[in-house]
Amino acid sequence: PAKKRDLSLYGKLLQNLGTGFSSFVDLQGRFVNYDIKGFEDNPGLRINKTFTFFNPKIGISFNKNNFQAYASYSVGAKEPNRDDFEAATNELPKPEILYDMELGVEKRNTALTYGATFYYMNYHNQLVSTGKINDVGAYTRTNADKSYRLGIELQASERFTKWLNASGNISFSKNKIKNFTEYVDDYDNGGQIIYQYHNTNISFSPDEVAGSTVNINPITNA
């Protein structure tokens, strides 16, 4: 059996600075406890671990004539999930920490809205899939000491009529792990083959991602 307890405390401060400028501060405290007394594939695993996280976020924005520009910086920490603990036998996973910086602009017209967001996400101990298996055959996520996501996202939406509107976004990014060890199953000889990489791509993180939606509302509320 396994139990997880999660307590969160949150506070927010908004401040009008005048002449179109405003600022904010978000503060979050999280207290997470895992009490694990074995799994089906790993009945001997015993863990009672408490994580304490402080996640602040600060930002400033400028609004004038339907134009907005903003900048923010935040720190976010997250605990490993249950599967990470279940798969780990020799070394327990560490929590991952994200240092996130964002800069953005947005312009709103009567029917058209468009904008861009630049982001740099610097990770410490990000949990990523490497292909490695443990001694009970389960695939594991491993803490990557240093990794990052750097990119820009473009978005736009337009209202064509009262009953038809559309929106879309596309992002271009680099998603890299500075040092990475890959484990590949060797079905011919048994065991696994180890490959070392430097500044390699993060798995399941494509460099380009795009999406679009079209909304049709043929009936309005009476």
Coordinates of N, CA and C in Angstrom, one line a residue:
P1 N 0.8 -1.2 0.0 CA 0.0 0.0 0.0 C 0.9 1.3 0.0
A2 N 0.3 2.3 -0.5 CA 1.0 3.6 -0.5 C 0.0 4.7 -0.3
K3 N 0.5 5.7 0.5 CA -0.3 6.9 0.8 C 0.4 8.1 0.5
K4 N -0.3 9.1 -0.1 CA 0.3 10.4 -0.4 C -0.5 11.5 0.2
R5 N 0.1 12.4 1.0 CA -0.6 13.5 1.6 C 0.0 14.8 1.0
D6 N -0.9 15.7 0.6 CA -0.4 16.9 0.0 C -1.2 18.1 0.6
L7 N -0.4 19.1 1.1 CA -0.9 20.3 1.7 C -0.3 21.5 1.0
S8 N -1.2 22.4 0.5 CA -0.7 23.6 -0.2 C -1.3 24.8 0.4
L9 N -0.4 25.9 0.5 CA -0.7 27.2 1.0 C -0.4 28.2 -0.1
Y10 N -1.3 29.1 -0.4 CA -1.1 30.0 -1.5 C -1.5 31.4 -1.2
G11 N -0.7 32.4 -1.7 CA -1.0 33.8 -1.5 C -0.7 34.6 -2.7
K12 N -1.4 35.7 -3.0 CA -1.2 36.5 -4.2 C -1.3 38.0 -3.8
L13 N -0.4 38.8 -4.4 CA -0.4 40.2 -4.2 C -0.4 40.9 -5.5
L14 N -1.4 41.8 -5.8 CA -1.4 42.6 -7.0 C -1.2 44.1 -6.7
Q15 N -0.4 44.8 -7.5 CA -0.1 46.1 -7.2 C -0.1 47.0 -8.5
N16 N -1.0 48.0 -8.5 CA -1.0 48.9 -9.6 C 0.1 50.0 -9.4
L17 N 0.9 50.1 -10.4 CA 2.1 51.0 -10.4 C 1.8 52.3 -11.1
G18 N 0.7 52.4 -11.8 CA 0.4 53.7 -12.5 C 0.9 53.7 -13.9
T19 N 0.3 54.6 -14.7 CA 0.7 54.8 -16.1 C 0.7 53.4 -16.9
G20 N -0.2 52.5 -16.6 CA -0.4 51.3 -17.4 C 0.4 50.1 -16.8
F21 N 1.3 50.4 -15.8 CA 2.1 49.3 -15.3 C 1.4 48.7 -14.0
S22 N 1.6 47.4 -13.9 CA 1.2 46.7 -12.7 C 2.1 45.5 -12.4
S23 N 2.1 45.0 -11.2 CA 3.0 43.9 -10.8 C 2.3 42.9 -10.0
F24 N 2.8 41.7 -9.8 CA 2.2 40.7 -9.0 C 3.3 39.9 -8.3
V25 N 2.9 39.3 -7.2 CA 3.8 38.3 -6.6 C 2.9 37.1 -6.1
D26 N 3.2 35.9 -6.6 CA 2.5 34.7 -6.1 C 3.5 33.9 -5.3
L27 N 2.9 33.4 -4.2 CA 3.7 32.6 -3.3 C 3.0 31.3 -3.0
Q28 N 3.6 30.2 -3.1 CA 3.0 28.9 -2.8 C 3.9 28.0 -2.0
G29 N 3.4 27.4 -1.0 CA 4.1 26.4 -0.2 C 3.4 25.1 -0.3
R30 N 4.2 24.0 -0.5 CA 3.6 22.7 -0.6 C 4.4 21.7 0.3
F31 N 3.6 20.9 0.9 CA 4.2 19.9 1.8 C 3.6 18.5 1.4
V32 N 4.5 17.6 0.9 CA 4.1 16.4 0.3 C 4.7 15.2 1.1
N33 N 3.9 14.3 1.5 CA 4.5 13.1 2.2 C 4.1 11.8 1.5
Y34 N 5.1 11.0 1.2 CA 4.8 9.6 0.7 C 5.1 8.6 1.8
D35 N 4.1 7.7 2.0 CA 4.3 6.6 2.9 C 4.0 5.3 2.1
I36 N 5.1 4.7 1.8 CA 5.0 3.5 0.9 C 5.5 2.3 1.6
K37 N 4.7 1.2 1.6 CA 5.1 0.0 2.2 C 5.0 -1.2 1.2
G38 N 5.8 -1.0 0.2 CA 5.9 -2.1 -0.8 C 4.9 -2.0 -2.0
F39 N 5.4 -2.6 -3.1 CA 4.5 -2.7 -4.3 C 4.5 -4.2 -4.7
E40 N 3.6 -4.5 -5.6 CA 3.5 -5.9 -6.1 C 4.8 -6.4 -6.6
D41 N 5.5 -5.6 -7.5 CA 6.8 -6.0 -8.1 C 8.0 -5.7 -7.2
N42 N 7.8 -5.0 -6.1 CA 8.9 -4.6 -5.2 C 8.4 -4.5 -3.8
P43 N 8.0 -5.7 -3.2 CA 7.4 -5.7 -1.9 C 8.3 -5.2 -0.8
G44 N 9.6 -5.2 -1.0 CA 10.5 -4.8 0.1 C 10.7 -3.3 0.2
L45 N 10.2 -2.5 -0.8 CA 10.4 -1.1 -0.8 C 9.7 -0.4 0.4
R46 N 10.4 0.3 1.2 CA 9.8 1.0 2.4 C 10.3 2.5 2.3
I47 N 9.4 3.4 2.2 CA 9.7 4.8 2.1 C 8.7 5.6 2.9
N48 N 9.2 6.5 3.7 CA 8.4 7.5 4.4 C 9.2 8.8 4.2
K49 N 8.8 9.6 3.1 CA 9.6 10.8 2.7 C 8.7 12.0 2.6
T50 N 9.1 13.1 3.2 CA 8.4 14.4 3.2 C 9.2 15.4 2.3
F51 N 8.5 16.0 1.4 CA 9.1 17.1 0.6 C 8.5 18.4 1.0
T52 N 9.3 19.4 1.1 CA 8.8 20.8 1.4 C 9.3 21.7 0.2
F53 N 8.3 22.3 -0.5 CA 8.6 23.1 -1.6 C 8.1 24.6 -1.4
F54 N 8.9 25.5 -1.9 CA 8.5 26.9 -1.9 C 8.5 27.4 -3.3
N55 N 7.4 27.8 -3.9 CA 7.3 28.1 -5.3 C 6.8 29.5 -5.5
P56 N 7.8 30.5 -5.7 CA 7.4 31.9 -5.9 C 7.3 32.2 -7.4
K57 N 6.5 33.3 -7.6 CA 6.5 33.8 -9.0 C 6.3 35.3 -8.9
I58 N 7.1 36.1 -9.7 CA 6.9 37.5 -9.7 C 6.8 37.9 -11.2
G59 N 6.1 39.1 -11.4 CA 6.0 39.6 -12.7 C 5.6 41.0 -12.8
I60 N 5.7 41.6 -14.0 CA 5.3 43.0 -14.2 C 4.7 43.0 -15.6
S61 N 3.7 43.9 -15.8 CA 3.0 44.0 -17.1 C 2.7 45.4 -17.4
F62 N 2.5 45.7 -18.7 CA 2.1 47.0 -19.2 C 0.9 46.9 -20.1
N63 N -0.1 47.7 -19.8 CA -1.4 47.6 -20.6 C -1.7 49.0 -21.1
K64 N -1.9 49.2 -22.4 CA -2.3 50.4 -22.9 C -2.9 50.3 -24.3
N65 N -4.0 50.8 -24.6 CA -4.6 50.8 -26.0 C -4.7 49.4 -26.5
N66 N -5.2 48.5 -25.7 CA -5.4 47.1 -26.1 C -4.1 46.4 -26.4
F67 N -3.0 46.9 -25.9 CA -1.7 46.3 -26.1 C -1.2 45.9 -24.7
Q68 N -0.6 44.7 -24.6 CA -0.1 44.2 -23.3 C 1.3 43.6 -23.5
A69 N 2.2 43.9 -22.6 CA 3.5 43.3 -22.6 C 3.8 42.9 -21.1
Y70 N 4.4 41.8 -21.0 CA 4.6 41.3 -19.6 C 5.9 40.5 -19.5
A71 N 6.4 40.4 -18.3 CA 7.6 39.6 -18.0 C 7.4 38.9 -16.7
S72 N 7.9 37.7 -16.5 CA 7.7 37.0 -15.3 C 8.9 36.0 -15.0
Y73 N 9.1 35.7 -13.8 CA 10.1 34.7 -13.4 C 9.5 33.9 -12.2
S74 N 9.7 32.6 -12.3 CA 9.1 31.7 -11.3 C 10.0 30.5 -11.0
V75 N 9.8 29.9 -9.9 CA 10.5 28.7 -9.5 C 9.4 27.7 -9.1
G76 N 9.5 26.5 -9.7 CA 8.5 25.5 -9.4 C 9.2 24.2 -9.1
A77 N 8.8 23.5 -8.0 CA 9.4 22.2 -7.7 C 8.3 21.2 -7.6
K78 N 8.6 20.0 -8.0 CA 7.6 18.9 -8.1 C 8.2 17.6 -7.6
E79 N 7.5 16.8 -6.9 CA 7.9 15.6 -6.3 C 7.9 14.5 -7.4
P80 N 8.7 13.4 -7.3 CA 8.5 12.2 -8.1 C 7.1 11.6 -8.0
N81 N 6.6 10.9 -9.0 CA 5.3 10.3 -8.9 C 5.5 8.9 -8.3
R82 N 4.4 8.2 -8.1 CA 4.4 6.9 -7.5 C 5.2 5.9 -8.4
D83 N 5.0 6.0 -9.8 CA 5.7 5.1 -10.6 C 7.3 5.2 -10.5
D84 N 7.7 6.5 -10.3 CA 9.1 6.7 -10.1 C 9.7 6.0 -8.9
F85 N 8.9 6.0 -7.8 CA 9.4 5.3 -6.6 C 9.3 3.8 -6.8
E86 N 8.2 3.4 -7.5 CA 8.0 1.9 -7.7 C 9.2 1.3 -8.5
A87 N 9.6 2.1 -9.6 CA 10.6 1.5 -10.5 C 12.0 1.7 -9.9
A88 N 12.2 2.6 -8.9 CA 13.5 2.8 -8.4 C 13.9 1.8 -7.3
T89 N 15.0 1.2 -7.4 CA 15.5 0.2 -6.4 C 16.8 0.6 -5.7
N90 N 17.7 1.0 -6.6 CA 19.1 1.3 -6.0 C 19.2 2.8 -5.6
E91 N 18.5 3.7 -6.3 CA 18.7 5.1 -6.0 C 17.3 5.8 -6.1
L92 N 16.8 6.4 -5.0 CA 15.5 7.0 -5.0 C 15.5 8.3 -5.9
P93 N 14.5 8.5 -6.6 CA 14.4 9.7 -7.5 C 14.3 11.0 -6.6
K94 N 14.9 12.1 -7.2 CA 14.9 13.4 -6.5 C 13.8 14.2 -7.1
P95 N 13.3 15.2 -6.4 CA 12.3 16.1 -6.9 C 13.0 17.0 -8.0
E96 N 12.2 17.4 -9.0 CA 12.7 18.2 -10.1 C 12.3 19.7 -9.8
I97 N 13.2 20.6 -10.2 CA 13.0 22.0 -9.9 C 13.1 22.8 -11.3
L98 N 12.2 23.7 -11.5 CA 12.1 24.4 -12.7 C 12.3 25.9 -12.4
Y99 N 13.2 26.6 -13.2 CA 13.4 28.0 -13.1 C 12.9 28.6 -14.4
D100 N 11.8 29.3 -14.4 CA 11.1 29.7 -15.7 C 11.1 31.2 -15.9
M101 N 11.5 31.6 -17.0 CA 11.5 33.1 -17.4 C 10.6 33.2 -18.6
E102 N 9.7 34.2 -18.6 CA 8.8 34.4 -19.8 C 8.7 35.9 -20.1
L103 N 8.7 36.2 -21.4 CA 8.5 37.5 -21.9 C 7.4 37.4 -23.0
G104 N 6.4 38.3 -22.9 CA 5.4 38.2 -23.9 C 4.8 39.5 -24.3
V105 N 4.1 39.5 -25.5 CA 3.4 40.7 -26.0 C 2.1 40.2 -26.6
E106 N 1.1 41.0 -26.5 CA -0.2 40.7 -27.1 C -1.0 41.9 -27.5
K107 N -1.6 41.9 -28.7 CA -2.4 43.0 -29.2 C -3.8 42.5 -29.5
R108 N -4.8 43.3 -28.9 CA -6.2 42.9 -29.1 C -6.9 44.0 -30.0
N109 N -7.5 43.6 -31.0 CA -8.4 44.4 -31.8 C -9.8 44.0 -31.6
T110 N -10.7 44.6 -32.4 CA -12.1 44.2 -32.2 C -12.4 42.8 -32.5
A111 N -11.8 42.2 -33.6 CA -12.0 40.9 -34.0 C -10.7 40.0 -33.9
L112 N -9.6 40.6 -33.9 CA -8.3 39.9 -34.1 C -7.5 40.1 -32.8
T113 N -6.9 39.0 -32.3 CA -6.0 39.0 -31.2 C -4.7 38.2 -31.6
Y114 N -3.6 38.8 -31.4 CA -2.4 38.0 -31.7 C -1.3 38.4 -30.7
G115 N -0.3 37.5 -30.6 CA 0.8 37.7 -29.6 C 1.9 36.7 -29.7
A116 N 2.9 36.9 -28.9 CA 4.1 36.0 -28.9 C 4.6 35.9 -27.5
T117 N 5.1 34.7 -27.1 CA 5.7 34.5 -25.8 C 7.0 33.8 -26.0
F118 N 8.0 34.4 -25.4 CA 9.4 33.8 -25.4 C 9.6 33.2 -24.0
Y119 N 10.2 32.0 -23.9 CA 10.3 31.3 -22.6 C 11.7 30.6 -22.6
Y120 N 12.2 30.6 -21.4 CA 13.4 29.8 -21.1 C 13.2 29.1 -19.8
M121 N 13.1 27.7 -19.9 CA 12.8 26.9 -18.8 C 14.1 26.1 -18.4
N122 N 14.7 26.4 -17.3 CA 15.9 25.8 -16.9 C 15.6 24.8 -15.8
Y123 N 15.9 23.5 -16.0 CA 15.6 22.5 -15.1 C 16.8 22.0 -14.3
H124 N 16.6 21.6 -13.1 CA 17.5 20.9 -12.2 C 16.9 19.6 -11.8
N125 N 17.5 18.5 -12.1 CA 17.0 17.1 -11.8 C 15.7 16.8 -12.5
Q126 N 15.5 17.3 -13.7 CA 14.3 16.9 -14.4 C 14.2 15.4 -14.6
L127 N 13.0 14.9 -14.4 CA 12.7 13.5 -14.5 C 12.4 13.2 -16.0
V128 N 13.3 12.4 -16.6 CA 13.1 12.1 -18.0 C 13.2 10.6 -18.2
S129 N 12.6 10.1 -19.3 CA 12.7 8.7 -19.7 C 14.0 8.4 -20.4
T130 N 14.7 7.4 -20.0 CA 16.0 7.1 -20.6 C 16.0 5.7 -21.3
G131 N 15.0 4.9 -21.1 CA 15.0 3.5 -21.6 C 15.6 2.5 -20.6
K132 N 16.2 3.0 -19.5 CA 16.8 2.1 -18.5 C 15.7 1.3 -17.8
I133 N 16.1 0.0 -17.5 CA 15.2 -0.8 -16.7 C 15.9 -1.2 -15.4
N134 N 15.1 -1.4 -14.4 CA 15.7 -1.8 -13.1 C 15.8 -3.3 -13.0
D135 N 16.1 -3.8 -11.8 CA 16.4 -5.2 -11.6 C 15.1 -6.1 -11.6
V136 N 13.9 -5.4 -11.6 CA 12.7 -6.2 -11.7 C 12.0 -5.9 -13.1
G137 N 12.8 -5.3 -14.0 CA 12.3 -5.2 -15.4 C 11.4 -4.0 -15.7
A138 N 11.3 -3.0 -14.8 CA 10.5 -1.9 -15.0 C 11.3 -0.7 -15.6
Y139 N 10.7 0.0 -16.6 CA 11.3 1.1 -17.1 C 11.3 2.3 -16.2
T140 N 12.3 3.0 -16.1 CA 12.4 4.1 -15.1 C 12.6 5.5 -15.7
R141 N 12.2 6.5 -15.0 CA 12.6 7.9 -15.3 C 13.8 8.2 -14.4
T142 N 14.7 9.0 -15.0 CA 15.9 9.3 -14.3 C 16.1 10.8 -14.2
N143 N 16.6 11.2 -13.1 CA 16.9 12.6 -12.9 C 18.1 13.1 -13.8
A144 N 17.8 14.0 -14.7 CA 18.8 14.6 -15.6 C 19.3 15.9 -14.8
D145 N 20.6 15.9 -14.6 CA 21.1 17.0 -13.7 C 20.8 18.4 -14.2
K146 N 21.1 18.6 -15.5 CA 20.9 19.9 -16.1 C 20.2 19.7 -17.5
S147 N 19.1 20.4 -17.7 CA 18.4 20.4 -19.0 C 17.6 21.7 -19.1
Y148 N 17.1 22.0 -20.3 CA 16.4 23.2 -20.5 C 15.5 23.1 -21.7
R149 N 14.5 24.1 -21.8 CA 13.6 24.3 -22.9 C 13.7 25.8 -23.2
L150 N 14.0 26.1 -24.5 CA 14.1 27.5 -24.9 C 13.3 27.6 -26.2
G151 N 12.4 28.6 -26.2 CA 11.6 28.7 -27.4 C 10.7 29.9 -27.4
I152 N 9.9 30.0 -28.5 CA 8.9 31.1 -28.7 C 7.6 30.5 -29.2
E153 N 6.5 31.0 -28.7 CA 5.2 30.5 -29.1 C 4.4 31.7 -29.7
L154 N 3.9 31.5 -30.9 CA 3.1 32.5 -31.5 C 1.6 32.1 -31.5
Q155 N 0.7 33.0 -31.2 CA -0.7 32.6 -31.1 C -1.6 33.7 -31.7
A156 N -2.7 33.4 -32.3 CA -3.6 34.3 -32.8 C -5.1 33.8 -32.8
S157 N -6.0 34.6 -32.7 CA -7.4 34.2 -32.8 C -8.2 35.3 -33.5
E158 N -9.3 34.9 -34.2 CA -10.1 35.9 -34.9 C -11.6 35.5 -34.8
R159 N -12.4 36.5 -34.6 CA -13.8 36.3 -34.6 C -14.4 36.9 -35.9
F160 N -14.8 35.9 -36.8 CA -15.3 36.3 -38.1 C -16.7 36.8 -38.1
T161 N -17.5 36.1 -37.3 CA -18.9 36.6 -37.2 C -19.3 36.2 -35.7
K162 N -20.6 36.5 -35.4 CA -21.1 36.2 -34.1 C -21.1 34.7 -33.8
W163 N -21.1 33.9 -34.9 CA -21.2 32.4 -34.7 C -20.0 31.7 -35.1
L164 N -19.0 32.4 -35.6 CA -17.8 31.7 -36.1 C -16.5 32.4 -35.6
N165 N -15.6 31.6 -35.0 CA -14.3 32.1 -34.6 C -13.3 31.0 -34.7
A166 N -12.0 31.4 -34.8 CA -10.9 30.4 -34.9 C -9.7 30.9 -34.2
S167 N -8.9 30.0 -33.8 CA -7.6 30.3 -33.1 C -6.6 29.3 -33.4
G168 N -5.3 29.7 -33.3 CA -4.2 28.8 -33.6 C -2.9 29.2 -32.9
N169 N -2.0 28.3 -32.7 CA -0.7 28.6 -32.1 C 0.3 27.7 -32.7
I170 N 1.6 28.1 -32.6 CA 2.7 27.3 -33.1 C 3.9 27.7 -32.2
S171 N 4.7 26.8 -31.9 CA 5.9 27.0 -31.0 C 7.1 26.4 -31.7
F172 N 8.2 27.1 -31.5 CA 9.5 26.6 -32.0 C 10.5 26.6 -30.8
S173 N 11.1 25.5 -30.6 CA 11.9 25.4 -29.3 C 13.1 24.5 -29.5
K174 N 14.0 24.6 -28.6 CA 15.1 23.7 -28.3 C 14.9 23.0 -27.0
N175 N 14.9 21.7 -26.9 CA 14.7 21.0 -25.6 C 15.9 20.0 -25.4
K176 N 16.8 20.4 -24.6 CA 18.1 19.7 -24.5 C 18.4 19.3 -23.1
I177 N 19.1 18.1 -23.0 CA 19.8 17.7 -21.8 C 21.2 17.8 -22.0
K178 N 21.9 18.4 -21.1 CA 23.4 18.7 -21.3 C 24.2 17.4 -21.3
N179 N 23.9 16.5 -20.4 CA 24.6 15.2 -20.4 C 23.6 14.1 -20.2
F180 N 23.6 13.1 -21.0 CA 22.6 12.0 -21.0 C 23.2 10.7 -21.2
T181 N 22.7 9.7 -20.5 CA 23.0 8.3 -20.6 C 21.8 7.5 -21.1
E182 N 21.9 6.8 -22.3 CA 20.8 6.0 -22.8 C 21.1 4.6 -22.6
Y183 N 20.0 3.8 -22.3 CA 20.1 2.4 -22.1 C 19.2 1.7 -23.1
V184 N 19.8 0.8 -23.9 CA 19.0 0.1 -25.0 C 19.1 -1.4 -24.7
D185 N 17.9 -2.0 -24.8 CA 17.9 -3.5 -24.6 C 18.7 -4.2 -25.6
D186 N 19.5 -5.2 -25.2 CA 20.3 -6.0 -26.1 C 19.6 -7.4 -26.1
Y187 N 18.7 -7.6 -27.1 CA 17.9 -8.8 -27.1 C 18.8 -10.0 -27.6
D188 N 19.9 -9.8 -28.3 CA 20.7 -10.8 -28.8 C 21.6 -11.4 -27.7
N189 N 22.2 -10.5 -26.9 CA 23.2 -10.9 -26.0 C 22.8 -10.8 -24.5
G190 N 21.6 -10.2 -24.3 CA 21.1 -10.0 -23.0 C 21.7 -8.7 -22.4
G191 N 21.0 -8.2 -21.3 CA 21.5 -7.0 -20.7 C 21.1 -5.8 -21.5
Q192 N 21.8 -4.7 -21.3 CA 21.6 -3.4 -22.0 C 22.9 -2.8 -22.5
I193 N 22.8 -2.1 -23.6 CA 23.9 -1.3 -24.2 C 23.8 0.1 -23.7
I194 N 24.9 0.7 -23.3 CA 24.9 2.1 -22.7 C 25.6 3.0 -23.8
Y195 N 24.9 4.1 -24.0 CA 25.4 5.2 -24.9 C 25.4 6.5 -24.1
Q196 N 26.5 7.3 -24.3 CA 26.6 8.6 -23.7 C 26.4 9.7 -24.7
Y197 N 25.6 10.7 -24.3 CA 25.3 11.8 -25.2 C 25.6 13.1 -24.5
H198 N 25.9 14.2 -25.2 CA 26.0 15.5 -24.7 C 25.2 16.5 -25.5
N199 N 24.4 17.3 -24.8 CA 23.5 18.3 -25.4 C 22.5 17.6 -26.3
T200 N 21.9 16.6 -25.8 CA 21.0 15.8 -26.6 C 19.5 16.2 -26.4
N201 N 18.6 15.8 -27.3 CA 17.2 16.2 -27.2 C 16.5 15.5 -26.1
I202 N 15.6 16.2 -25.4 CA 14.7 15.5 -24.4 C 13.7 14.7 -25.2
S203 N 13.5 13.5 -24.7 CA 12.5 12.6 -25.3 C 11.1 13.1 -25.2
F204 N 10.3 12.8 -26.3 CA 8.9 13.2 -26.4 C 8.8 14.8 -26.3
S205 N 9.8 15.5 -26.9 CA 9.7 16.9 -26.9 C 10.1 17.5 -28.3
P206 N 9.2 17.5 -29.2 CA 9.5 17.9 -30.6 C 9.8 19.4 -30.6
D207 N 10.6 19.8 -31.6 CA 11.1 21.2 -31.7 C 9.9 22.1 -32.2
E208 N 9.0 21.6 -33.0 CA 7.9 22.4 -33.5 C 6.5 21.7 -33.0
V209 N 5.7 22.5 -32.5 CA 4.3 22.0 -32.1 C 3.3 23.1 -32.5
A210 N 2.2 22.6 -33.2 CA 1.2 23.5 -33.6 C -0.2 23.0 -33.4
G211 N -1.1 23.9 -33.2 CA -2.5 23.5 -33.0 C -3.5 24.6 -33.5
S212 N -4.7 24.2 -33.8 CA -5.7 25.1 -34.2 C -7.1 24.6 -33.9
T213 N -8.0 25.6 -33.7 CA -9.4 25.2 -33.4 C -10.3 26.2 -34.2
V214 N -11.5 25.6 -34.6 CA -12.5 26.4 -35.2 C -13.8 26.2 -34.4
N215 N -14.5 27.3 -34.0 CA -15.7 27.2 -33.2 C -16.9 27.7 -33.9
I216 N -17.9 26.9 -34.0 CA -19.1 27.3 -34.7 C -20.3 27.2 -33.7
N217 N -21.0 28.3 -33.5 CA -22.1 28.4 -32.6 C -23.3 28.9 -33.3
P218 N -24.0 27.9 -34.0 CA -25.2 28.2 -34.8 C -26.4 28.7 -34.0
I219 N -26.4 28.4 -32.7 CA -27.6 28.8 -31.9 C -27.2 29.6 -30.8
T220 N -27.8 30.7 -30.5 CA -27.5 31.6 -29.4 C -28.6 31.4 -28.3
N221 N -28.2 31.8 -27.1 CA -29.2 31.6 -26.0 C -30.3 32.7 -26.2
A222 N -31.5 32.2 -25.9 CA -32.6 33.1 -26.0 C -32.7 34.2 -24.9

